[in-house]
PDB file of N, CA, C and O and ligand atoms in Angstrom:
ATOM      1  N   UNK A 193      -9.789  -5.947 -16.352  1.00  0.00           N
ATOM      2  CA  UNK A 193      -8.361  -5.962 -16.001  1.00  0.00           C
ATOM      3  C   UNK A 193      -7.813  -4.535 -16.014  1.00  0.00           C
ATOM      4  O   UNK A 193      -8.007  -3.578 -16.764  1.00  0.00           O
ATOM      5  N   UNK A 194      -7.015  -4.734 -14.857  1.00  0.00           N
ATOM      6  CA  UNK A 194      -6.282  -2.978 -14.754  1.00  0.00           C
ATOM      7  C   UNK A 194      -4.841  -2.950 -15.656  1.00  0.00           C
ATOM      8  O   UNK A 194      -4.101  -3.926 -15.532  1.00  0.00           O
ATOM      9  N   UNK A 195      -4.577  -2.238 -16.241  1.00  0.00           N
ATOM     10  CA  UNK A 195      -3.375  -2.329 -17.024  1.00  0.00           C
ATOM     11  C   UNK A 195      -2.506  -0.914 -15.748  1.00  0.00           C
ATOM     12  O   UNK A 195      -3.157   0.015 -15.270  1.00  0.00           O
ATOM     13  N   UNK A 196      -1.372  -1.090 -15.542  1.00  0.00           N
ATOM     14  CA  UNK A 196      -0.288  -0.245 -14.513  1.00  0.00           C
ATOM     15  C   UNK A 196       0.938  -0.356 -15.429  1.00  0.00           C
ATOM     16  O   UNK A 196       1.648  -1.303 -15.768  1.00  0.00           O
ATOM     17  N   UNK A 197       0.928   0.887 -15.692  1.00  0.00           N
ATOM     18  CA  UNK A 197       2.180   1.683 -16.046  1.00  0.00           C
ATOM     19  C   UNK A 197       2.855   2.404 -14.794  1.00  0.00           C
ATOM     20  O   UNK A 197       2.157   2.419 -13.780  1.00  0.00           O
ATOM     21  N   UNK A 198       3.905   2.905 -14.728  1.00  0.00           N
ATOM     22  CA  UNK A 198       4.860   3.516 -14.104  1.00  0.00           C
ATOM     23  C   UNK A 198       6.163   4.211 -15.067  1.00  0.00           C
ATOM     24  O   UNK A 198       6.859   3.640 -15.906  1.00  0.00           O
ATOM     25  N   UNK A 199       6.202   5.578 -14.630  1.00  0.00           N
ATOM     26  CA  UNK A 199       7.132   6.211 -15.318  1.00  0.00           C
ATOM     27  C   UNK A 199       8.261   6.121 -14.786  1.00  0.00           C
ATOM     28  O   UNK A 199       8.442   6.629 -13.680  1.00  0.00           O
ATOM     29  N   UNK A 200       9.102   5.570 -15.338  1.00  0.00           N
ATOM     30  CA  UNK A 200      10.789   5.188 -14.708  1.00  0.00           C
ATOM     31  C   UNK A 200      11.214   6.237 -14.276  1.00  0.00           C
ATOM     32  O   UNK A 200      11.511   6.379 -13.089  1.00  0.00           O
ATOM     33  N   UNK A 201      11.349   7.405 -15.394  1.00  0.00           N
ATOM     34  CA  UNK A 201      11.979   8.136 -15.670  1.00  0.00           C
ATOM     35  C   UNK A 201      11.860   9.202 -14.239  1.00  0.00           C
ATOM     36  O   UNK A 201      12.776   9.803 -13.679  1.00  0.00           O
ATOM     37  N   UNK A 202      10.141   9.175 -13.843  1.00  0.00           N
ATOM     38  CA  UNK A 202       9.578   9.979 -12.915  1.00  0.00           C
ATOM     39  C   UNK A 202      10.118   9.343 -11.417  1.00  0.00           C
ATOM     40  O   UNK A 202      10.837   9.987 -10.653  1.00  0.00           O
ATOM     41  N   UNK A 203       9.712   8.186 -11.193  1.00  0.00           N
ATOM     42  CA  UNK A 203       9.849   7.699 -10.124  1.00  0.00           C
ATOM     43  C   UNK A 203      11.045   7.850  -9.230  1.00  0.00           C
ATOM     44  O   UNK A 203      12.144   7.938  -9.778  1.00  0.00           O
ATOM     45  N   UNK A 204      10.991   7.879  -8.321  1.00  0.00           N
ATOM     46  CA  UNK A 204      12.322   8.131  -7.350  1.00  0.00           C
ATOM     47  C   UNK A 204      12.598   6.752  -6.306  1.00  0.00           C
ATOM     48  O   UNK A 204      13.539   6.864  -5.520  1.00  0.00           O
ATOM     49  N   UNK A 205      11.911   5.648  -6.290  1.00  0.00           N
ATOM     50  CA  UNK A 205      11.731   4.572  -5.471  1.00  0.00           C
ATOM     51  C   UNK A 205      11.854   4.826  -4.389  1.00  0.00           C
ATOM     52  O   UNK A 205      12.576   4.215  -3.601  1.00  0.00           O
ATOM     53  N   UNK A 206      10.964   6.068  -4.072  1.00  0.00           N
ATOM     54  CA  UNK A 206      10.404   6.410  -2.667  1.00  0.00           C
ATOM     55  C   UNK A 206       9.572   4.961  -2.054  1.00  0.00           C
ATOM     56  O   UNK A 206       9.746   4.701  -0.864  1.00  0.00           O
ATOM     57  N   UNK A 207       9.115   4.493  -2.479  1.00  0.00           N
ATOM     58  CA  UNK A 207       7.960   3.129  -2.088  1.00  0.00           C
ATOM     59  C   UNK A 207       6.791   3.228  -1.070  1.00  0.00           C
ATOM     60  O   UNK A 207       6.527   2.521  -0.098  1.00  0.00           O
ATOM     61  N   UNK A 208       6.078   4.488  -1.667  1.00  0.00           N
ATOM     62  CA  UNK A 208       5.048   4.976  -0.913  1.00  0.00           C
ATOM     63  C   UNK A 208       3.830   3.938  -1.482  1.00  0.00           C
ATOM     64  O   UNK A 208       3.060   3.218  -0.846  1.00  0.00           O
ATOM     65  N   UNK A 209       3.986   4.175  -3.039  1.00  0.00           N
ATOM     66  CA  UNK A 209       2.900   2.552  -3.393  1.00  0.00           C
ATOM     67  C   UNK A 209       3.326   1.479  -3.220  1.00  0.00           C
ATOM     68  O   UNK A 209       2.568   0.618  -3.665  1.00  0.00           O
ATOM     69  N   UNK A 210       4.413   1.018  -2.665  1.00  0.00           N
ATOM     70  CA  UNK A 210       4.324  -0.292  -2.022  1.00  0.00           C
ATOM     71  C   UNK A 210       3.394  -1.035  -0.539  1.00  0.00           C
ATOM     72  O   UNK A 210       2.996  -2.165  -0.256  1.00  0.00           O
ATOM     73  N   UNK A 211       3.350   0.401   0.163  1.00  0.00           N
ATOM     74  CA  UNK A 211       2.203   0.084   1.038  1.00  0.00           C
ATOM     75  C   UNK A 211       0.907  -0.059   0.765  1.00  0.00           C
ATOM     76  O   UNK A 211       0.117  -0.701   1.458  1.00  0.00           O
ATOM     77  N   UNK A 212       0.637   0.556  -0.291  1.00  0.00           N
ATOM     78  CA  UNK A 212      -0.653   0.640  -0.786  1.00  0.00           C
ATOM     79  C   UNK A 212      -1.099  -0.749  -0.962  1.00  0.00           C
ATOM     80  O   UNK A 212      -2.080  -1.143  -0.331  1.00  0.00           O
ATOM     81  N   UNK A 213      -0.357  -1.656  -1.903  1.00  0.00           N
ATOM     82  CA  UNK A 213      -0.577  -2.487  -2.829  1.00  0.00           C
ATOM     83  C   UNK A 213       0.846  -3.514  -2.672  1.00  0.00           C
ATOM     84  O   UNK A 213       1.800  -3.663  -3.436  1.00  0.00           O
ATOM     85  N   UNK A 214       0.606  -3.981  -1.669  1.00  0.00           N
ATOM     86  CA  UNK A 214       1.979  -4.602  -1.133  1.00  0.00           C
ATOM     87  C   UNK A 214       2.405  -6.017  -2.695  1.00  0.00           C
ATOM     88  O   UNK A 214       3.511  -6.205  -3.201  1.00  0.00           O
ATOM     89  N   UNK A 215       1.825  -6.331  -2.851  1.00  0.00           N
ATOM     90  CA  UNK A 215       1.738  -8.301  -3.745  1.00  0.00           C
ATOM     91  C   UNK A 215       2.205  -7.080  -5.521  1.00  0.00           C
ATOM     92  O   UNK A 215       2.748  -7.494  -6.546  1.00  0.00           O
ATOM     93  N   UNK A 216       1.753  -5.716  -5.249  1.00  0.00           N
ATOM     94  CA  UNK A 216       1.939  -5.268  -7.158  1.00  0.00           C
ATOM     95  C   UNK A 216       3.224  -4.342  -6.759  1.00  0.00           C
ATOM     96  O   UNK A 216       4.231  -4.555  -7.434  1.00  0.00           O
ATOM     97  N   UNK A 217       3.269  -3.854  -6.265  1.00  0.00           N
ATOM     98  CA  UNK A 217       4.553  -2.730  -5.945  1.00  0.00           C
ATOM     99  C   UNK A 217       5.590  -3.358  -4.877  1.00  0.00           C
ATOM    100  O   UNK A 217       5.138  -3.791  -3.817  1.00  0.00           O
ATOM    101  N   UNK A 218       6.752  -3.404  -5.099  1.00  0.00           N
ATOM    102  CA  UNK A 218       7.857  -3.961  -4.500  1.00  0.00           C
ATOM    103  C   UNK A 218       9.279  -3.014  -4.841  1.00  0.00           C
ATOM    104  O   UNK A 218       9.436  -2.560  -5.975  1.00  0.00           O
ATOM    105  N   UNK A 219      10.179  -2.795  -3.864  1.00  0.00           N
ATOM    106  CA  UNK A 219      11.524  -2.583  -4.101  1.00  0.00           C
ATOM    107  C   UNK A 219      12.449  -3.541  -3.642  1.00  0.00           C
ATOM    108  O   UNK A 219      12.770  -4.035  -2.561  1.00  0.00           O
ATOM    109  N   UNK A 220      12.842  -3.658  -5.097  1.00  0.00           N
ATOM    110  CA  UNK A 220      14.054  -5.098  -4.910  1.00  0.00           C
ATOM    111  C   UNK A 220      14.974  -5.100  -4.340  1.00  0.00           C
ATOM    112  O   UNK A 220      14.588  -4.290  -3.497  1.00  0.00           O
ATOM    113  N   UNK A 221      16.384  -5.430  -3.907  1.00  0.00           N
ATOM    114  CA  UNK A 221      17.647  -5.336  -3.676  1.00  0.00           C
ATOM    115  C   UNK A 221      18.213  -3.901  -3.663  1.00  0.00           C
ATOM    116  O   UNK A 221      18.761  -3.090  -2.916  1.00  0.00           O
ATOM    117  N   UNK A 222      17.764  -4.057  -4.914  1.00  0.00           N
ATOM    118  CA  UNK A 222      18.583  -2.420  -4.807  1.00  0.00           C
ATOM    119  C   UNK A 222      18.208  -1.324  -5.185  1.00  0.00           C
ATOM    120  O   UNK A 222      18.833  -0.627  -5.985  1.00  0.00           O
ATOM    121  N   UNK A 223      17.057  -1.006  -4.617  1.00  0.00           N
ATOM    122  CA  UNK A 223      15.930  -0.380  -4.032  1.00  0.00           C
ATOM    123  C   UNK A 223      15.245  -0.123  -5.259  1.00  0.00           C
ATOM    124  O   UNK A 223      14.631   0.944  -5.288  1.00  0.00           O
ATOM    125  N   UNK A 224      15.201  -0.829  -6.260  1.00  0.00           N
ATOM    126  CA  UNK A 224      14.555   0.122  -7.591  1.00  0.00           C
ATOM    127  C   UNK A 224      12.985  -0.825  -7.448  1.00  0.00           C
ATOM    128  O   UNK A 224      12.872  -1.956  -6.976  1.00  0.00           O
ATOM    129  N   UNK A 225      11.872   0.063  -8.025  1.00  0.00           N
ATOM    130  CA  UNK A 225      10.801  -0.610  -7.900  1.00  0.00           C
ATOM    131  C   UNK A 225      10.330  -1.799  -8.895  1.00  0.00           C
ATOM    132  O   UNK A 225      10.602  -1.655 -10.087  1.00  0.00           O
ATOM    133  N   UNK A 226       9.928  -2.478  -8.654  1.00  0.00           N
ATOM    134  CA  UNK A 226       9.215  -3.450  -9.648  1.00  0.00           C
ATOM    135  C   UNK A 226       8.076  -3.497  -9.021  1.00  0.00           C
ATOM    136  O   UNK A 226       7.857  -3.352  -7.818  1.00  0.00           O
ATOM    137  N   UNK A 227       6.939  -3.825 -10.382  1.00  0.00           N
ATOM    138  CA  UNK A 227       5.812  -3.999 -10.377  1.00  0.00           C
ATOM    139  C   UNK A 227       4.971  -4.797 -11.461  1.00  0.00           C
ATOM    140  O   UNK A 227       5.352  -4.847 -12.631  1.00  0.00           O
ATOM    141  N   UNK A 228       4.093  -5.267 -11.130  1.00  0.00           N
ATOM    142  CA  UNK A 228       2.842  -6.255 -11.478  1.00  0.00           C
ATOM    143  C   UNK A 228       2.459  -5.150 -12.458  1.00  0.00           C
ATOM    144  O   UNK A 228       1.967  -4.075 -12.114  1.00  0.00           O
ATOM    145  N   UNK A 229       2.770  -5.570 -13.896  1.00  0.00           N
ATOM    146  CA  UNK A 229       1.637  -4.856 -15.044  1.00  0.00           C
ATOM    147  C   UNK A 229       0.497  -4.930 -15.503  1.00  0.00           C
ATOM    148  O   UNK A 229       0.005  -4.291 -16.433  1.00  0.00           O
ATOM    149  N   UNK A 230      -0.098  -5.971 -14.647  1.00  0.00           N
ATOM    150  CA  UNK A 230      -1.647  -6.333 -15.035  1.00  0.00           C
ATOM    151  C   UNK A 230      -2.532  -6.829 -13.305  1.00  0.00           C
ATOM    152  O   UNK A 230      -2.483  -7.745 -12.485  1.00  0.00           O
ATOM    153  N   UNK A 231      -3.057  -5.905 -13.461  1.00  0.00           N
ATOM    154  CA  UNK A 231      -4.110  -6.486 -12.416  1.00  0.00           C
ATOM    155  C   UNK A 231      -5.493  -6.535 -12.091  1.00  0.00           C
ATOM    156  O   UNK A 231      -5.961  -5.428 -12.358  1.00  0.00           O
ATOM    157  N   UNK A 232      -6.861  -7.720 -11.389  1.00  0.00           N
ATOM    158  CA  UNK A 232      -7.870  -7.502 -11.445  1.00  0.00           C
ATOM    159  C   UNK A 232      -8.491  -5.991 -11.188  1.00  0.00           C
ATOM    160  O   UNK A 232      -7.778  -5.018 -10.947  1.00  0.00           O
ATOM    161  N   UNK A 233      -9.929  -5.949 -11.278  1.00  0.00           N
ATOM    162  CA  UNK A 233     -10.447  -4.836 -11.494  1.00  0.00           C
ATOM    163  C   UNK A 233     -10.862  -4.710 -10.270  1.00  0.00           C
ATOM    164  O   UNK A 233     -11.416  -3.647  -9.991  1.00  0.00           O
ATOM    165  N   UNK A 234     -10.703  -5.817  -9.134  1.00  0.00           N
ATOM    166  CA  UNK A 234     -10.898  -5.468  -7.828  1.00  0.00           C
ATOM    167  C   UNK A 234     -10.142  -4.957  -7.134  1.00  0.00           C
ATOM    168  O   UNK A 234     -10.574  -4.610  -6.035  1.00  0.00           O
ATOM    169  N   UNK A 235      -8.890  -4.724  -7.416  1.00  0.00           N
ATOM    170  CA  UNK A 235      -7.523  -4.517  -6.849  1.00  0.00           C
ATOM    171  C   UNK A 235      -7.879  -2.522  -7.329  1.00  0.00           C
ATOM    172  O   UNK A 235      -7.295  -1.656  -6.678  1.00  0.00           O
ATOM    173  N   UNK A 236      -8.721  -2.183  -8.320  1.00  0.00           N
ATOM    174  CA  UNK A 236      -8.896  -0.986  -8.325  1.00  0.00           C
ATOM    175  C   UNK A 236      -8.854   0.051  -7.120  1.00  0.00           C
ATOM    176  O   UNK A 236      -8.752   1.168  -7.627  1.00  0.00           O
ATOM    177  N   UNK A 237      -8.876   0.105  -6.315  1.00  0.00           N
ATOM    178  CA  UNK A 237      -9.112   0.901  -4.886  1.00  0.00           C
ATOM    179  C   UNK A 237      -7.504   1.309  -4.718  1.00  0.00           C
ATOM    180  O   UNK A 237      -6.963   2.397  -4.913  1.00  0.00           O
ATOM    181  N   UNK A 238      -6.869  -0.120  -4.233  1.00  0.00           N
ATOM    182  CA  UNK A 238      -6.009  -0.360  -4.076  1.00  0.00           C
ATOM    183  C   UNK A 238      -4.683   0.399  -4.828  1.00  0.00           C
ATOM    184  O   UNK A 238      -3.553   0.737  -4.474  1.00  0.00           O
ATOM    185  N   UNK A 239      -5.222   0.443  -5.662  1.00  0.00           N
ATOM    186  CA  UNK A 239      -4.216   0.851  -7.068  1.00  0.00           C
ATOM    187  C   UNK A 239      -4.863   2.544  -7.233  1.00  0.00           C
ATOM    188  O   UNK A 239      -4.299   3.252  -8.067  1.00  0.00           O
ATOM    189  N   UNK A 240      -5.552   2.897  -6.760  1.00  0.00           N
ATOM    190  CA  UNK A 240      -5.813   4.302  -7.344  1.00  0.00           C
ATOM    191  C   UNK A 240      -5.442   4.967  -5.751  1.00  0.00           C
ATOM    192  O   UNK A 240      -5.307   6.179  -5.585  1.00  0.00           O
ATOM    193  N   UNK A 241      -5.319   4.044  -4.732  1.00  0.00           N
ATOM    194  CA  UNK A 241      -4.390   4.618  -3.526  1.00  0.00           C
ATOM    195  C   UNK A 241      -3.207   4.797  -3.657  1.00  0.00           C
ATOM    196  O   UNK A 241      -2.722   5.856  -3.258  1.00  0.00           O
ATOM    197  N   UNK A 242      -2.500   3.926  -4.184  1.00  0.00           N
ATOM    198  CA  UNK A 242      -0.857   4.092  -4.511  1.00  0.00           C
ATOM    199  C   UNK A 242      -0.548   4.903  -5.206  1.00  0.00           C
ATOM    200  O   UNK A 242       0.580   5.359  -5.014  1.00  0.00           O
ATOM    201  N   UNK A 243      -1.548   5.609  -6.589  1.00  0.00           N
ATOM    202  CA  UNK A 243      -1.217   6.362  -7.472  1.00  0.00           C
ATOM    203  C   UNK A 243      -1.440   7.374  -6.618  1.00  0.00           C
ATOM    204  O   UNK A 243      -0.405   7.983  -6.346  1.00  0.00           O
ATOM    205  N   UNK A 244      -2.551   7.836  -6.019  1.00  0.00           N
ATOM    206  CA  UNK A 244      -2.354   9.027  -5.077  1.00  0.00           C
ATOM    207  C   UNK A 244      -1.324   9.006  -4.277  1.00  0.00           C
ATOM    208  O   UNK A 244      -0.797  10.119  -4.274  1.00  0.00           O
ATOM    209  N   UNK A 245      -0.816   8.299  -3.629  1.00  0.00           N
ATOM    210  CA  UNK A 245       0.327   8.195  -2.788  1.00  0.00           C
ATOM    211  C   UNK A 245       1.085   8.684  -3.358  1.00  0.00           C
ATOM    212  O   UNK A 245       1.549   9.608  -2.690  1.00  0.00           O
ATOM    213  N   UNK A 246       1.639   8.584  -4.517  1.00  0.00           N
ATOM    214  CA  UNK A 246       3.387   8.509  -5.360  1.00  0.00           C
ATOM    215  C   UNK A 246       3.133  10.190  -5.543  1.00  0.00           C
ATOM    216  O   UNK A 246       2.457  11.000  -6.177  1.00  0.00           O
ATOM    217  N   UNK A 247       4.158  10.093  -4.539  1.00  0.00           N
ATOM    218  CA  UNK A 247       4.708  11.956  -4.598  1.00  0.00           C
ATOM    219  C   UNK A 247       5.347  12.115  -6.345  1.00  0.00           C
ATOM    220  O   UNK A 247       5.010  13.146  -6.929  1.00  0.00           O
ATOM    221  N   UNK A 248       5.986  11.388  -6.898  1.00  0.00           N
ATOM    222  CA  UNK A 248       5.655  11.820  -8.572  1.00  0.00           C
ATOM    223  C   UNK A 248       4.636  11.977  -9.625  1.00  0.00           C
ATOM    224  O   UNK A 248       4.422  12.486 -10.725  1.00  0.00           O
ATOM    225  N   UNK A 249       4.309  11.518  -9.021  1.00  0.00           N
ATOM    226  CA  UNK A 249       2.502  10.703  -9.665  1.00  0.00           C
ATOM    227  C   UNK A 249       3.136  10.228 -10.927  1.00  0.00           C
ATOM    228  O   UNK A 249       3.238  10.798 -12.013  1.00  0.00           O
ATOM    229  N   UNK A 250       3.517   9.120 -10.558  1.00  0.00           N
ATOM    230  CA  UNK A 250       4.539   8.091 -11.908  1.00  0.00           C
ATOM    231  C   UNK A 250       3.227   7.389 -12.156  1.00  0.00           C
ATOM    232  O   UNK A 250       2.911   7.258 -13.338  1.00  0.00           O
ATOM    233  N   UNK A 251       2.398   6.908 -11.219  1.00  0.00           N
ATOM    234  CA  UNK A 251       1.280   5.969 -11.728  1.00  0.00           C
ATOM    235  C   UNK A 251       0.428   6.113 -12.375  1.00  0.00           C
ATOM    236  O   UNK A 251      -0.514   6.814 -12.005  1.00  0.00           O
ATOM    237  N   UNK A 252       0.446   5.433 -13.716  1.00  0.00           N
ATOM    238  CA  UNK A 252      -0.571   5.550 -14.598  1.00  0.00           C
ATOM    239  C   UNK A 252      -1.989   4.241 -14.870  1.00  0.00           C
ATOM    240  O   UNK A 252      -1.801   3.289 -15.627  1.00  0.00           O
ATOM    241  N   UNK A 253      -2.916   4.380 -14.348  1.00  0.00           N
ATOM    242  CA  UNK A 253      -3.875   2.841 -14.546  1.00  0.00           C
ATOM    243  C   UNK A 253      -4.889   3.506 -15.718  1.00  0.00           C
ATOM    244  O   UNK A 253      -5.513   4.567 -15.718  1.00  0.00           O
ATOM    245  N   UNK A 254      -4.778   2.361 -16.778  1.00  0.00           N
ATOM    246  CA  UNK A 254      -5.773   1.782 -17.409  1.00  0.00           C
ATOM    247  C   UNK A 254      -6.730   0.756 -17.284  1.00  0.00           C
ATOM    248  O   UNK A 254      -6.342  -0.285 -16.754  1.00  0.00           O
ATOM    249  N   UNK A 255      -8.191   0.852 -17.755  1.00  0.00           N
ATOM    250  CA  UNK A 255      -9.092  -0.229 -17.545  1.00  0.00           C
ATOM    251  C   UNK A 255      -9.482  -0.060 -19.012  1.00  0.00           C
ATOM    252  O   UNK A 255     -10.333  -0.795 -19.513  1.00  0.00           O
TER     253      UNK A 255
HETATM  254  S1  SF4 B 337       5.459   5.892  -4.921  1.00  0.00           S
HETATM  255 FE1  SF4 B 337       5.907   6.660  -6.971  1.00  0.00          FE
HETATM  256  S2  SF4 B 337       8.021   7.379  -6.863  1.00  0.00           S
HETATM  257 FE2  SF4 B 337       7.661   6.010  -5.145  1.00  0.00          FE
HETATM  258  S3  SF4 B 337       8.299   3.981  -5.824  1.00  0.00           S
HETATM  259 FE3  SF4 B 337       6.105   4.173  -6.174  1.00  0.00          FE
HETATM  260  S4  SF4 B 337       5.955   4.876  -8.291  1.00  0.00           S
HETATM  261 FE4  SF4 B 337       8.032   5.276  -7.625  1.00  0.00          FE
END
């Protein structure tokens, strides 16, 4: 299991990892991001694309 952190503080809800990883990264209503804190270990690819993506590099994954 992948554990996904995100730094609030960092993030700008640009939603560059929302393309990445459309079903874990989302901007809601009012544009702030939410995200899936746990995900399979297949979704790894996926998730280490979005973290490259994020012009903050807010994304943090644990395994
Ligand atoms: S790409 Fe980075 S800054 Fe943009 S919404 Fe995702 S975590 Fe936030």
């Amino acid at each position: 299991m992948i554990t996904i952190s995100v730094d609030t503080n960092a993030c700008n809800n640009y939603g560059q990892c929302c393309f990445e990883a459309e079903d874990i990264f989302a901007l809601d209503d009012d544009g702030t991001l939410q995200f899936v804190p746990q995900a399979d270990d297949s979704r790894l690819d996926e998730l280490e694309n979005a973290a490259d993506a994020c012009p903050m590099q807010a994304i943090t994954l644990n395994r």
